[in-house]
Structures are given as C-alpha cells and as structure tokens.
Short mmCIF file of C-alpha atoms in Angstrom, two decimals:
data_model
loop_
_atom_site.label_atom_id
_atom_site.label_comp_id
_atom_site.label_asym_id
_atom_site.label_seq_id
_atom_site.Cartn_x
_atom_site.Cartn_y
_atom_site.Cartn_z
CA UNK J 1279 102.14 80.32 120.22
CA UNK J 1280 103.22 81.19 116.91
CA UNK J 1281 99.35 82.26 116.01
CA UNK J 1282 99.35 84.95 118.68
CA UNK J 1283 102.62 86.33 117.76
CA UNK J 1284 100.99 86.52 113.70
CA UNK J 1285 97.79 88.53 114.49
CA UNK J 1286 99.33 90.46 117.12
CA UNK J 1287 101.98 91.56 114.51
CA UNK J 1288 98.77 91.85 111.89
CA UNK J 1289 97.40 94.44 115.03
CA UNK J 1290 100.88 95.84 115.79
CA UNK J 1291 103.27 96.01 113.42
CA UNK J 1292 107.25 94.91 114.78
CA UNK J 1293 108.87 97.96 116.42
CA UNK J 1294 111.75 97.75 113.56
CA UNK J 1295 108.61 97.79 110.51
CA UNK J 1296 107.61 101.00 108.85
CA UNK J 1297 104.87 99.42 107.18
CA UNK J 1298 105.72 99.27 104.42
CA UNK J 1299 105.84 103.05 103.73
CA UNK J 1300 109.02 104.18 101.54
CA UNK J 1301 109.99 108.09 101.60
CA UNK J 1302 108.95 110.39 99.02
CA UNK J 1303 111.99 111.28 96.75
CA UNK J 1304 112.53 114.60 94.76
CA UNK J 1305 113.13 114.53 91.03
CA UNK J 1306 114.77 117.48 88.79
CA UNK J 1307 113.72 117.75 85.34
CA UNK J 1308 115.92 118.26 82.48
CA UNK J 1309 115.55 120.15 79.27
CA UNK J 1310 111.43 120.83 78.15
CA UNK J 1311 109.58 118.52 77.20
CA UNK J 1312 110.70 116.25 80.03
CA UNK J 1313 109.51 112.54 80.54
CA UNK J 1314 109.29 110.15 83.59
CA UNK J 1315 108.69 106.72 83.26
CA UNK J 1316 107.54 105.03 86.84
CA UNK J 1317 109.90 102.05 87.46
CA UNK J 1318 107.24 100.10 90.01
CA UNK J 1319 104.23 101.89 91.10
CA UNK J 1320 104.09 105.18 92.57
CA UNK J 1321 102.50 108.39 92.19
CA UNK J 1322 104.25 111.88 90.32
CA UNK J 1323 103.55 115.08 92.13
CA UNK J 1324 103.85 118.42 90.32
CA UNK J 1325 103.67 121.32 91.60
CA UNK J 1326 105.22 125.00 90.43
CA UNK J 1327 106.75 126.26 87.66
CA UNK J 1328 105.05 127.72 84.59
CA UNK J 1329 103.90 124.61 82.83
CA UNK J 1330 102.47 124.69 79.46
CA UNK J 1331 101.48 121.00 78.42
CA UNK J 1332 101.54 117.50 80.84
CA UNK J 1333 100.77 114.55 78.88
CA UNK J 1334 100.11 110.62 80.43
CA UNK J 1335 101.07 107.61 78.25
CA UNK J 1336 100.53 103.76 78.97
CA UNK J 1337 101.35 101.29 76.31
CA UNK J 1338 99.94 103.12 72.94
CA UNK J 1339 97.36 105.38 75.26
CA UNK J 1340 98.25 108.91 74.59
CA UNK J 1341 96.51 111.42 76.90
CA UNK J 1342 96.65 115.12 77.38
CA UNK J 1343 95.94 116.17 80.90
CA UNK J 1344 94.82 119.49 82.94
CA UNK J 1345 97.75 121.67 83.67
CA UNK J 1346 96.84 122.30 87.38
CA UNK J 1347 97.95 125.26 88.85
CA UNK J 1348 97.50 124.26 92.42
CA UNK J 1349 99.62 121.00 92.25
CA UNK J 1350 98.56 117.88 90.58
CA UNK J 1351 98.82 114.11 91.91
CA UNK J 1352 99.32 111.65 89.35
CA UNK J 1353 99.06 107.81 89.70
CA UNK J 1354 101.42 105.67 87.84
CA UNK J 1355 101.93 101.66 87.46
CA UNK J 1356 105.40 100.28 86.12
CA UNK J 1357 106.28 101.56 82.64
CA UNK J 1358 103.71 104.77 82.71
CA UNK J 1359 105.23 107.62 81.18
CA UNK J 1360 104.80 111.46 81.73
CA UNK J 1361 105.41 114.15 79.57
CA UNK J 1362 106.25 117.80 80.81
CA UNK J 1363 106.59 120.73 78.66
CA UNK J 1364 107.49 123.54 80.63
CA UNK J 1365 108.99 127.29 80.23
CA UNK J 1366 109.77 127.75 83.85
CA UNK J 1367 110.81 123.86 85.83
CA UNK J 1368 108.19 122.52 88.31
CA UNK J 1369 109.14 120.70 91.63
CA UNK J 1370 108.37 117.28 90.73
CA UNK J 1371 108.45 114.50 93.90
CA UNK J 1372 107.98 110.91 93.31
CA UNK J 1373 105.68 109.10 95.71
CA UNK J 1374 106.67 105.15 96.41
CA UNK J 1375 102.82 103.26 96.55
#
C-alpha cells in the first residue's frame, strides 16, 4: 500500500537518503578584511587565527560581533554577509543547514 511505504520511509529513511544532510565545506580567506556572503542558508564557523574585528550584515543591519577565541558558530540566511579583519587567517568551514 502506497501509505505504508510513506510513513515507513517518514520512520526510516530509503537506504540511498542521507537526510538531507550536505557535508561541511572549508573556505580560505583572502586578503583582510575578508567577506562571505551565504548563498542559501548555512552556518560560518571560525575558528583560529589572530582575529581583530568580525562584523554580521543583513540588508542595511550593520553589527559588530564578539571575536571568540574558542571558535564561533555563526548562522546565516541567503544574502548575509560577514566581515573578517584579521592579522593572522582563521580556518573558516561553511556548514550547509
């Protein structure tokens, strides 16, 4: 019955499915100040370097964020932009949502 195959496959996803889940992909900056601008949605991790200013834009929203030293997770929707200034490059990895 075509019902029981749909919530079985809501229960257990098809062998060949991932989920949905794409692979995180690495990203190397360029010259400081370097910006990112999220083509779909998807989170920026940054972590390393010696990082003096990170900065988070959306449409004409202009905000200065916490330089964490620990690694910081930022969330991003299509168009978001982030701003880097750095003396020393951080590892940067781009996170598919």
């Amino acid at each position: 019955m075509p019902i029981t195959d749909a919530l079985a496959e809501m229960v257990f996803p098809p062998a060949g499915d991932s989920g949905g889940a794409q692979s995180a992909a690495s990203l190397t900056p360029t010259a400081s100040p370097f910006k990112y601008v999220a083509t779909s949605r998807q989170a920026l991790h940054i972590t390393g370097g010696v990082i003096n200013t990170v900065s988070y834009a959306r449409g004409s929203l202009l905000l200065a964020l916490a330089v964490a030293t620990g690694g910081q997770l930022i969330e991003m929707n299509t168009g978001d932009a982030v701003t880097i200034t750095y003396a020393t490059a951080p590892t940067l990895t781009i996170i598919p949502r």
